[in-house]
Short mmCIF file of C-alpha atoms and ligand atoms in Angstrom, two decimals:
data_model
loop_
_atom_site.label_atom_id
_atom_site.label_comp_id
_atom_site.label_asym_id
_atom_site.label_seq_id
_atom_site.Cartn_x
_atom_site.Cartn_y
_atom_site.Cartn_z
CA MET A 295 -0.29 -0.39 0.13
CA THR A 296 1.32 3.66 -0.90
CA VAL A 297 0.42 6.55 1.20
CA ASP A 298 -1.37 7.89 -2.03
CA SER A 299 -2.47 5.92 -4.89
CA ARG A 300 -3.39 8.88 -7.17
CA SER A 301 0.22 9.24 -9.25
CA GLY A 302 1.25 13.00 -9.22
CA ALA A 303 -0.50 14.07 -6.23
CA PRO A 304 1.80 15.26 -3.78
CA ARG A 305 1.94 13.38 -0.62
CA ILE A 306 2.47 14.96 2.72
CA LEU A 307 3.11 13.19 5.93
CA LEU A 308 1.81 15.27 8.59
CA ILE A 309 2.91 14.41 12.12
CA VAL A 310 0.29 16.23 14.32
CA GLY A 311 2.09 17.21 18.19
CA GLY A 312 0.29 17.78 21.56
CA GLY A 313 -0.56 21.46 21.47
CA ILE A 314 -3.41 24.01 21.77
CA ALA A 315 -2.13 24.81 18.13
CA ALA A 316 -2.96 21.38 16.77
CA TYR A 317 -6.75 22.17 16.08
CA LYS A 318 -5.02 24.67 13.24
CA ALA A 319 -3.63 21.03 11.78
CA CYS A 320 -6.87 20.27 10.80
CA GLU A 321 -7.25 23.31 8.72
CA LEU A 322 -4.00 22.62 7.01
CA VAL A 323 -5.52 19.02 5.87
CA ARG A 324 -8.59 20.98 4.63
CA LEU A 325 -5.82 23.51 2.78
CA ILE A 326 -3.33 20.62 1.13
CA ARG A 327 -6.40 18.57 0.17
CA LYS A 328 -7.99 21.44 -1.81
CA ALA A 329 -5.06 22.04 -3.40
CA GLY A 330 -4.78 18.35 -4.74
CA GLY A 331 -2.54 17.07 -2.41
CA SER A 332 -2.83 14.03 -0.53
CA VAL A 333 -2.45 13.83 3.39
CA THR A 334 -1.33 11.02 5.65
CA CYS A 335 -1.84 12.13 9.35
CA VAL A 336 0.29 10.67 12.51
CA ILE A 337 -0.78 11.94 15.94
CA THR A 338 0.98 11.44 19.02
CA GLU A 339 -0.65 11.14 21.93
CA GLY A 340 -0.51 14.32 23.26
CA GLY A 341 -2.03 15.29 20.07
CA GLN A 342 -4.97 13.07 20.80
CA GLN A 343 -6.00 15.46 23.55
CA PHE A 344 -6.56 18.21 21.38
CA VAL A 345 -7.85 16.85 18.01
CA THR A 346 -9.64 13.54 17.50
CA PRO A 347 -7.70 10.91 15.01
CA MET A 348 -11.45 10.78 13.60
CA THR A 349 -11.87 14.37 12.31
CA LEU A 350 -8.21 13.90 10.81
CA ALA A 351 -9.36 10.73 9.06
CA ALA A 352 -12.29 12.68 7.41
CA LEU A 353 -10.36 15.53 6.75
CA SER A 354 -7.29 13.93 4.98
CA GLU A 355 -9.65 10.67 3.48
CA ASN A 356 -7.03 8.34 4.92
CA PRO A 357 -5.96 6.24 7.56
CA VAL A 358 -4.50 7.80 10.62
CA TYR A 359 -2.10 6.44 12.45
CA THR A 360 -1.83 6.61 16.51
CA THR A 361 0.78 4.40 17.64
CA LEU A 362 3.83 1.84 16.22
CA TRP A 363 1.67 -1.16 17.21
CA ASP A 364 -0.57 0.34 14.49
CA LEU A 365 1.93 -0.87 11.68
CA LYS A 366 3.47 -3.91 12.98
CA ASP A 367 1.04 -6.10 10.29
CA GLU A 368 3.71 -5.79 7.50
CA ALA A 369 0.59 -6.41 5.20
CA GLU A 370 -0.77 -2.89 6.11
CA MET A 371 2.52 -0.69 6.53
CA GLY A 372 5.67 -0.76 8.12
CA HIS A 373 7.14 2.36 9.81
CA ILE A 374 9.86 2.68 7.20
CA GLN A 375 7.75 2.72 4.53
CA LEU A 376 5.41 5.28 6.09
CA SER A 377 8.12 7.20 6.46
CA ARG A 378 9.50 7.63 3.13
CA GLU A 379 6.24 7.29 0.75
CA ALA A 380 5.64 10.82 1.11
CA ASP A 381 7.10 13.86 -0.76
CA LEU A 382 7.65 16.10 2.45
CA VAL A 383 7.48 14.99 6.36
CA VAL A 384 5.48 18.04 8.19
CA VAL A 385 5.17 18.24 11.81
CA CYS A 386 2.32 20.46 12.89
CA PRO A 387 2.33 21.54 15.39
CA ALA A 388 5.95 20.76 16.59
CA THR A 389 5.94 21.18 20.03
CA ALA A 390 9.12 22.01 22.16
CA ASP A 391 8.99 18.30 23.37
CA LEU A 392 8.90 16.93 19.97
CA LEU A 393 11.97 19.01 18.77
CA ALA A 394 13.93 17.84 21.74
CA LYS A 395 13.33 14.10 20.71
CA MET A 396 14.00 15.19 17.04
CA THR A 397 17.51 16.74 18.13
CA ALA A 398 18.73 13.53 20.55
CA GLY A 399 17.56 11.18 17.95
CA LEU A 400 14.86 9.28 20.33
CA ALA A 401 12.19 7.00 18.98
CA ASP A 402 9.88 6.19 21.79
CA ASP A 403 6.77 6.33 19.89
CA LEU A 404 5.63 6.42 16.12
CA ALA A 405 5.77 10.27 15.51
CA THR A 406 9.79 10.35 16.66
CA THR A 407 10.09 6.58 14.91
CA LEU A 408 9.12 7.74 11.77
CA LEU A 409 11.19 11.06 12.16
CA LEU A 410 14.25 9.06 12.52
CA ALA A 411 13.24 6.35 9.81
CA THR A 412 12.46 9.00 7.12
CA ASP A 413 14.97 9.84 4.26
CA LYS A 414 12.46 12.68 3.38
CA PRO A 415 12.76 16.16 3.44
CA VAL A 416 11.20 17.18 7.24
CA LEU A 417 9.73 21.18 7.77
CA ALA A 418 8.46 21.69 11.06
CA VAL A 419 6.35 24.11 12.17
CA PRO A 420 6.64 24.84 16.13
CA ALA A 421 4.29 26.11 18.05
CA MET A 422 4.54 26.54 22.08
CA ASN A 423 4.74 28.74 25.23
CA VAL A 424 7.09 32.15 24.71
CA ARG A 425 9.01 30.95 27.34
CA MET A 426 9.52 27.69 26.35
CA TRP A 427 10.47 28.78 22.85
CA GLN A 428 12.75 31.53 24.18
CA HIS A 429 14.40 28.52 26.29
CA ALA A 430 17.83 28.11 25.75
CA ALA A 431 17.14 24.24 25.16
CA THR A 432 14.57 24.64 22.32
CA GLN A 433 16.78 27.62 20.22
CA ARG A 434 20.01 25.10 20.68
CA ASN A 435 17.62 22.32 19.25
CA ILE A 436 16.40 24.42 16.59
CA ALA A 437 19.64 25.75 15.76
CA TRP A 438 20.76 21.76 15.55
CA LEU A 439 17.93 20.51 13.30
CA ARG A 440 18.25 23.35 10.81
CA GLU A 441 22.13 22.79 10.83
CA SER A 442 20.94 19.23 9.94
CA GLY A 443 18.72 20.30 6.97
CA VAL A 444 15.31 20.61 8.71
CA GLU A 445 13.51 23.79 8.00
CA VAL A 446 12.44 25.07 10.82
CA MET A 447 9.53 27.59 10.21
CA GLU A 448 9.58 31.16 12.37
CA PRO A 449 6.58 31.08 14.74
CA ASP A 450 4.14 34.18 14.80
CA GLU A 451 4.19 36.89 17.39
CA GLY A 452 1.20 37.41 19.32
CA PRO A 453 -1.29 36.75 22.03
CA MET A 454 -1.25 32.93 23.21
CA ALA A 455 -3.76 31.01 24.41
CA CYS A 456 -2.16 30.52 27.56
CA GLY A 457 -2.92 34.12 27.89
CA GLU A 458 1.24 35.69 27.49
CA TYR A 459 2.53 37.54 24.69
CA GLY A 460 5.24 36.88 22.49
CA PRO A 461 6.74 34.60 19.26
CA GLY A 462 5.27 30.89 19.49
CA ARG A 463 2.19 30.87 18.12
CA LEU A 464 1.74 28.76 15.06
CA PRO A 465 1.51 30.56 11.94
CA GLU A 466 -1.78 30.56 10.31
CA PRO A 467 -2.89 27.60 7.91
CA GLU A 468 -2.34 29.50 4.79
CA THR A 469 1.45 30.31 5.81
CA ILE A 470 2.59 26.74 6.34
CA TRP A 471 0.76 25.75 3.21
CA THR A 472 2.64 28.26 1.20
CA ALA A 473 5.90 27.15 3.02
CA ILE A 474 4.80 23.68 1.89
CA ALA A 475 3.99 24.23 -1.48
CA ALA A 476 7.34 26.64 -1.83
CA ARG A 477 9.11 23.51 -0.40
CA LEU A 478 7.17 21.06 -2.26
CA ALA A 479 8.16 22.85 -5.94
CA LEU A 480 12.08 22.07 -4.46
CA VAL A 481 11.58 18.46 -4.22
CA ALA A 482 8.97 16.94 -6.49
CA PRO A 483 7.34 19.34 -9.17
CA LEU A 484 3.47 19.84 -8.71
CA GLU A 485 1.25 18.55 -11.13
CA ALA A 486 -1.46 20.91 -9.15
CA ASP A 487 -0.90 24.55 -8.80
CA PRO A 488 0.56 24.89 -5.37
CA LEU A 489 -1.84 27.50 -4.59
CA SER A 490 -4.74 26.86 -6.35
CA GLY A 491 -6.29 26.19 -2.80
CA GLN A 492 -6.64 30.06 -2.66
CA PRO A 493 -8.52 32.95 -4.60
CA ASP A 494 -8.77 31.51 -7.93
CA PHE A 495 -6.34 33.77 -10.44
CA ASP A 496 -7.48 31.19 -13.44
CA ALA A 497 -11.33 32.45 -13.39
CA GLU A 498 -12.67 34.61 -15.96
CA PRO A 499 -11.73 37.92 -15.25
CA ALA A 500 -14.93 39.17 -13.50
CA HIS A 501 -14.52 36.68 -11.11
CA ARG A 502 -11.01 36.92 -10.01
CA PRO A 503 -9.89 38.10 -6.67
CA LEU A 504 -8.92 41.96 -7.64
CA TYR A 505 -11.35 42.26 -10.57
CA GLY A 506 -12.23 46.16 -10.69
CA ARG A 507 -9.32 47.35 -8.31
CA HIS A 508 -6.78 49.62 -9.08
CA VAL A 509 -3.03 48.44 -7.93
CA LEU A 510 -0.19 50.85 -8.07
CA VAL A 511 3.32 49.35 -7.75
CA THR A 512 6.69 51.04 -7.63
CA ALA A 513 9.57 48.56 -8.59
CA GLY A 514 13.26 48.91 -9.12
CA PRO A 515 15.89 51.45 -7.73
CA THR A 516 16.13 55.21 -8.86
CA HIS A 517 19.02 56.94 -10.87
CA GLU A 518 19.88 60.33 -9.30
CA PRO A 519 21.94 62.08 -12.32
CA ILE A 520 25.12 64.19 -10.80
CA ASP A 521 25.80 65.07 -14.32
CA PRO A 522 24.82 63.54 -17.87
CA VAL A 523 27.11 60.48 -17.44
CA ARG A 524 26.83 59.43 -13.77
CA TYR A 525 24.68 58.82 -10.92
CA ILE A 526 23.37 57.43 -7.84
CA ALA A 527 22.07 53.54 -7.89
CA ASN A 528 21.51 51.04 -5.52
CA ARG A 529 21.88 47.30 -6.55
CA SER A 530 17.64 46.59 -6.28
CA SER A 531 16.85 44.45 -9.96
CA GLY A 532 13.05 45.42 -9.65
CA LYS A 533 11.91 41.61 -9.83
CA GLN A 534 9.67 41.57 -6.29
CA GLY A 535 8.03 44.45 -7.81
CA PHE A 536 7.68 43.23 -11.41
CA ALA A 537 6.10 39.56 -9.57
CA ILE A 538 3.82 41.39 -7.64
CA ALA A 539 2.69 43.79 -10.92
CA ALA A 540 2.33 40.63 -12.61
CA ALA A 541 0.09 38.47 -9.12
CA ALA A 542 -1.98 41.56 -9.15
CA ALA A 543 -2.77 41.10 -12.75
CA ALA A 544 -3.20 37.44 -12.80
CA ALA A 545 -5.55 38.70 -10.15
CA GLY A 546 -7.55 40.22 -11.95
CA ALA A 547 -6.40 43.79 -11.40
CA ARG A 548 -5.90 47.15 -13.56
CA VAL A 549 -2.23 47.08 -12.47
CA THR A 550 -0.05 50.41 -12.60
CA LEU A 551 3.67 49.81 -12.52
CA ILE A 552 5.84 52.45 -12.46
CA ALA A 553 8.99 51.08 -12.82
CA GLY A 554 12.56 52.78 -12.13
CA PRO A 555 16.00 51.92 -14.55
CA VAL A 556 15.56 48.32 -15.15
CA THR A 557 16.16 45.34 -17.55
CA LEU A 558 13.16 43.60 -17.28
CA GLU A 559 9.84 42.99 -19.29
CA THR A 560 6.57 44.45 -18.94
CA PRO A 561 4.40 41.68 -17.26
CA SER A 562 1.32 41.08 -19.76
CA GLY A 563 -1.80 42.71 -18.49
CA VAL A 564 0.37 45.41 -16.61
CA GLU A 565 0.56 49.35 -17.67
CA ARG A 566 4.00 50.33 -17.19
CA ILE A 567 5.72 53.78 -16.62
CA ASP A 568 9.58 54.15 -16.90
CA VAL A 569 11.22 56.75 -14.64
CA GLU A 570 14.48 57.66 -13.66
CA SER A 571 14.93 59.73 -10.37
CA ALA A 572 12.69 59.69 -7.51
CA ARG A 573 11.49 62.85 -8.40
CA GLU A 574 10.20 61.64 -11.47
CA MET A 575 8.52 58.56 -9.82
CA ALA A 576 7.11 60.45 -7.09
CA ASP A 577 5.22 62.64 -9.74
CA ALA A 578 4.25 58.98 -11.39
CA VAL A 579 2.84 58.03 -8.70
CA ASN A 580 0.83 61.13 -8.36
CA GLY A 581 -0.54 61.13 -11.63
CA ALA A 582 -1.68 57.39 -11.39
CA LEU A 583 -3.50 57.67 -8.70
CA PRO A 584 -6.94 57.36 -7.20
CA ALA A 585 -5.88 53.32 -6.36
CA ASP A 586 -7.44 50.78 -4.49
CA VAL A 587 -3.79 49.55 -3.08
CA ALA A 588 -0.35 50.76 -3.60
CA VAL A 589 2.78 48.02 -3.34
CA MET A 590 5.69 50.51 -2.57
CA VAL A 591 8.75 48.49 -3.75
CA ALA A 592 11.04 50.68 -5.44
CA ALA A 593 14.25 50.99 -3.75
CA VAL A 594 14.30 54.87 -3.91
CA ALA A 595 17.21 56.54 -3.16
CA ASP A 596 17.12 58.63 -0.30
CA TRP A 597 19.35 61.63 -1.79
CA ARG A 598 20.08 62.83 -5.15
CA SER A 599 22.53 65.29 -6.20
CA LYS A 600 21.87 68.64 -4.71
CA ASP A 601 23.37 70.18 -8.43
CA PHE A 602 23.19 68.74 -11.57
CA ALA A 603 26.03 69.62 -13.55
CA ALA A 604 24.76 70.32 -17.21
CA GLN A 605 28.32 69.27 -18.64
CA LYS A 606 30.51 66.45 -17.69
CA MET A 607 32.31 67.06 -14.82
CA LYS A 608 36.15 67.41 -15.77
CA LYS A 609 38.94 66.16 -14.03
CA ARG A 610 41.09 68.82 -13.36
CA GLY A 611 44.27 68.24 -11.33
CA THR A 612 42.31 69.54 -7.98
CA ALA A 613 41.09 68.10 -5.17
CA PRO A 614 37.96 66.14 -6.48
CA PRO A 615 34.26 68.28 -6.27
CA ALA A 616 32.34 67.66 -2.89
CA LEU A 617 29.51 65.74 -3.21
CA LEU A 618 26.06 67.72 -1.55
CA LEU A 619 23.03 65.36 -1.59
CA ALA A 620 19.74 66.71 -0.56
CA GLU A 621 17.07 64.63 0.65
CA ASN A 622 14.35 62.96 -1.69
CA PRO A 623 10.79 62.80 -1.69
CA ASP A 624 9.34 59.71 0.59
CA ILE A 625 6.70 58.67 -1.80
CA LEU A 626 5.34 56.14 0.59
CA ALA A 627 5.06 58.57 3.75
CA GLY A 628 3.67 61.13 1.30
CA LEU A 629 0.85 58.71 0.31
CA ALA A 630 -0.05 58.27 3.70
CA VAL A 631 -1.40 61.85 4.07
CA ALA A 632 -2.08 62.47 0.60
CA ARG A 633 -5.91 63.23 0.06
CA GLN A 634 -6.17 60.01 -2.44
CA ARG A 635 -4.78 57.95 -0.38
CA PRO A 636 -5.14 54.29 -1.36
CA ARG A 637 -7.11 52.17 1.41
CA LEU A 638 -4.45 49.50 1.41
CA LEU A 639 -0.92 51.19 1.53
CA ILE A 640 2.13 48.76 1.54
CA GLY A 641 5.77 49.58 1.88
CA PHE A 642 8.86 47.21 1.60
CA ALA A 643 11.62 47.58 4.01
CA ALA A 644 14.85 45.91 3.57
CA GLU A 645 16.54 45.65 6.58
CA THR A 646 20.36 44.40 7.56
CA GLU A 647 19.69 44.20 11.38
CA ASN A 648 16.64 44.06 14.01
CA VAL A 649 14.65 43.20 11.16
CA ILE A 650 11.29 42.69 12.61
CA ALA A 651 11.70 45.54 15.20
CA ASN A 652 12.76 48.23 12.56
CA ALA A 653 10.17 47.21 10.13
CA LYS A 654 7.52 47.78 12.79
CA ALA A 655 8.92 51.34 13.71
CA LYS A 656 8.78 51.98 9.81
CA ARG A 657 4.80 50.67 9.38
CA GLU A 658 4.55 53.96 12.09
CA ARG A 659 6.99 56.13 11.05
CA LYS A 660 5.46 55.95 7.15
CA GLY A 661 1.99 55.88 7.79
CA ALA A 662 1.67 52.35 6.04
CA ASP A 663 -0.92 50.05 6.74
CA TRP A 664 1.65 47.01 6.11
CA ILE A 665 5.71 46.94 5.83
CA VAL A 666 7.10 43.92 3.90
CA ALA A 667 10.46 43.38 5.51
CA ASN A 668 13.13 41.39 4.39
CA ASP A 669 16.61 40.60 5.44
CA VAL A 670 19.20 41.70 3.38
CA SER A 671 22.10 41.26 5.25
CA GLY A 672 24.51 38.65 4.54
CA PRO A 673 26.73 37.35 1.61
CA ARG A 674 26.21 38.52 -2.12
CA GLU A 675 26.01 36.02 -3.85
CA ASP A 676 22.71 34.55 -1.82
CA SER A 677 21.77 38.14 -0.93
CA VAL A 678 18.42 39.21 -1.53
CA MET A 679 18.58 42.19 -3.99
CA GLY A 680 19.10 40.91 -7.55
CA GLY A 681 18.87 36.96 -6.23
CA GLU A 682 15.24 34.96 -7.50
CA SER A 683 14.17 34.14 -3.72
CA ASN A 684 12.88 36.17 -1.05
CA ALA A 685 11.92 35.50 2.99
CA VAL A 686 9.77 37.85 3.98
CA HIS A 687 7.56 38.85 7.40
CA VAL A 688 4.80 40.99 7.07
CA ILE A 689 3.97 43.51 9.09
CA THR A 690 0.25 44.38 9.70
CA ALA A 691 -1.54 46.52 13.00
CA GLY A 692 -2.51 42.66 13.79
CA GLY A 693 0.80 41.50 14.12
CA VAL A 694 4.22 39.46 12.10
CA GLU A 695 3.51 36.99 9.54
CA THR A 696 6.52 35.20 8.21
CA LEU A 697 7.08 33.87 4.37
CA GLU A 698 9.83 31.63 4.49
CA GLN A 699 12.16 31.69 1.83
CA MET A 700 10.41 31.14 -1.98
CA PRO A 701 10.74 32.42 -5.26
CA LYS A 702 10.19 35.96 -5.77
CA SER A 703 6.68 34.96 -8.05
CA ALA A 704 5.53 32.82 -4.56
CA VAL A 705 5.86 35.59 -2.46
CA ALA A 706 4.57 37.95 -4.79
CA ARG A 707 1.22 35.55 -5.04
CA ALA A 708 1.08 35.01 -1.25
CA LEU A 709 0.97 38.93 -0.89
CA VAL A 710 -1.75 39.07 -3.37
CA GLU A 711 -3.89 36.87 -2.10
CA ARG A 712 -3.30 38.47 1.50
CA ILE A 713 -4.35 41.95 -0.44
CA ALA A 714 -7.48 39.75 -1.94
CA ARG A 715 -8.31 39.06 1.45
CA GLU A 716 -7.88 42.33 2.93
CA LEU A 717 -9.93 44.18 0.84
CA GLU A 718 -12.63 41.54 0.27
CA PRO A 719 -14.35 42.13 3.53
CA LYS A 720 -14.91 45.62 4.03
CA ASP A 721 -16.89 45.31 0.58
CA GLU A 722 -19.56 43.81 2.76
O1 C5P B 109 12.98 54.41 4.36
P1 C5P B 109 12.69 53.22 3.77
O2 C5P B 109 13.74 53.47 2.40
O3 C5P B 109 13.83 52.16 4.39
O4 C5P B 109 11.69 52.56 2.94
C1 C5P B 109 11.50 51.86 2.01
C2 C5P B 109 9.85 52.05 1.56
O5 C5P B 109 9.60 53.04 1.67
C3 C5P B 109 9.91 51.32 0.49
O6 C5P B 109 8.53 50.76 0.34
C4 C5P B 109 10.05 52.19 -0.74
O7 C5P B 109 9.47 51.82 -2.08
C5 C5P B 109 9.37 53.28 0.07
N1 C5P B 109 10.66 54.93 0.15
C6 C5P B 109 9.86 55.76 -0.92
N2 C5P B 109 10.41 56.69 -1.36
C7 C5P B 109 11.39 57.14 -0.45
C8 C5P B 109 12.34 56.12 0.33
C9 C5P B 109 11.43 55.04 0.15
O8 C5P B 109 8.31 55.69 -1.21
N3 C5P B 109 12.48 57.95 -0.80
#
């Protein structure tokens, strides 16, 4: 017997640990099934205190395994086979205890035995009390697991079932599914669209989630001229902004993309306005209003050369000229107080340290509704700017949601889904 007899469908072995967040595993099963994946669930003894095997069996339409002894009959399935039939093993919620057992290599129940026996990629989704999460033992275990190739998601921050506040909440099932889909794209090409359980981007245009909306996107760097041949610039490639414009258009929106100097093709269905400098970008943004949503992805230069030399500046054998800088308009902060402020205003933040704290402060300072923060520190070869993938934190008034490392197109689509969800209920 195989975990899934339908060929091509991604197969997930879901290990449900014992925590209050176990109920969210039920929603995760539903999302995986809706997207065309198959799930086989294993639930620990602790997990069964929170959800029943019957619930998981009904949602997954597969048998649910609870003890090693379920699998003693080799005519059914041995634990080695069960651990290897899946494309991906997901531990959700991964309790502090399960993570510690995985680190120690313990195998005293079905879940831990499968985790020790598997040769498949493992994604662990932790959920626990904030102190347990911050405890040195847990942090050490997570560091070791990550070093050993286990992908451990960051928990969400917010109020917890136990009444405390902090990191340790299980991420929302949609976020977990996005991480699973990204991981599956790496280990086994998906036949099913990994996001097909989400708003329908392929529906008739009038039924797409952003139909009738105007989405304004800025992307790329700006070039701030010094003289006719020299300028101040940065390394932004524009890829993330272009991907967001493409995803918004695919979701049915009318999209205006205001692009700094980049060499990317215009995504289909997108109206593009090319600009050079921050001031040109600001004018183009104001000219494109009104918009329902503005996503300011451009890495706008903070400063421009105060003076523009009409002729190329020459070396004259004297000391080099001083470059005086003037501050550029802050397009995002300006939009936040504009008469035609878009209903949903989203900024990006490229940070090299204290990513979340700095991004939260930026959200307040700039008056944005959301800030999408990414960590641009690290070696140049795998840095975010110019690269193909991104890992971001979406900071809203309600908290922080982390999207694990995935292609920029997947980040774009996940963001557009959130935008569609945010706009929907307020219209009712
Ligand atoms: O202040 P910082 O450059 O880190 O802020 C980044 C966010 O602000 C991005 O969304 C960027 O597009 C926007 N921004 C802007 N105008 C500026 C500087 C940044 O719109 N002059």
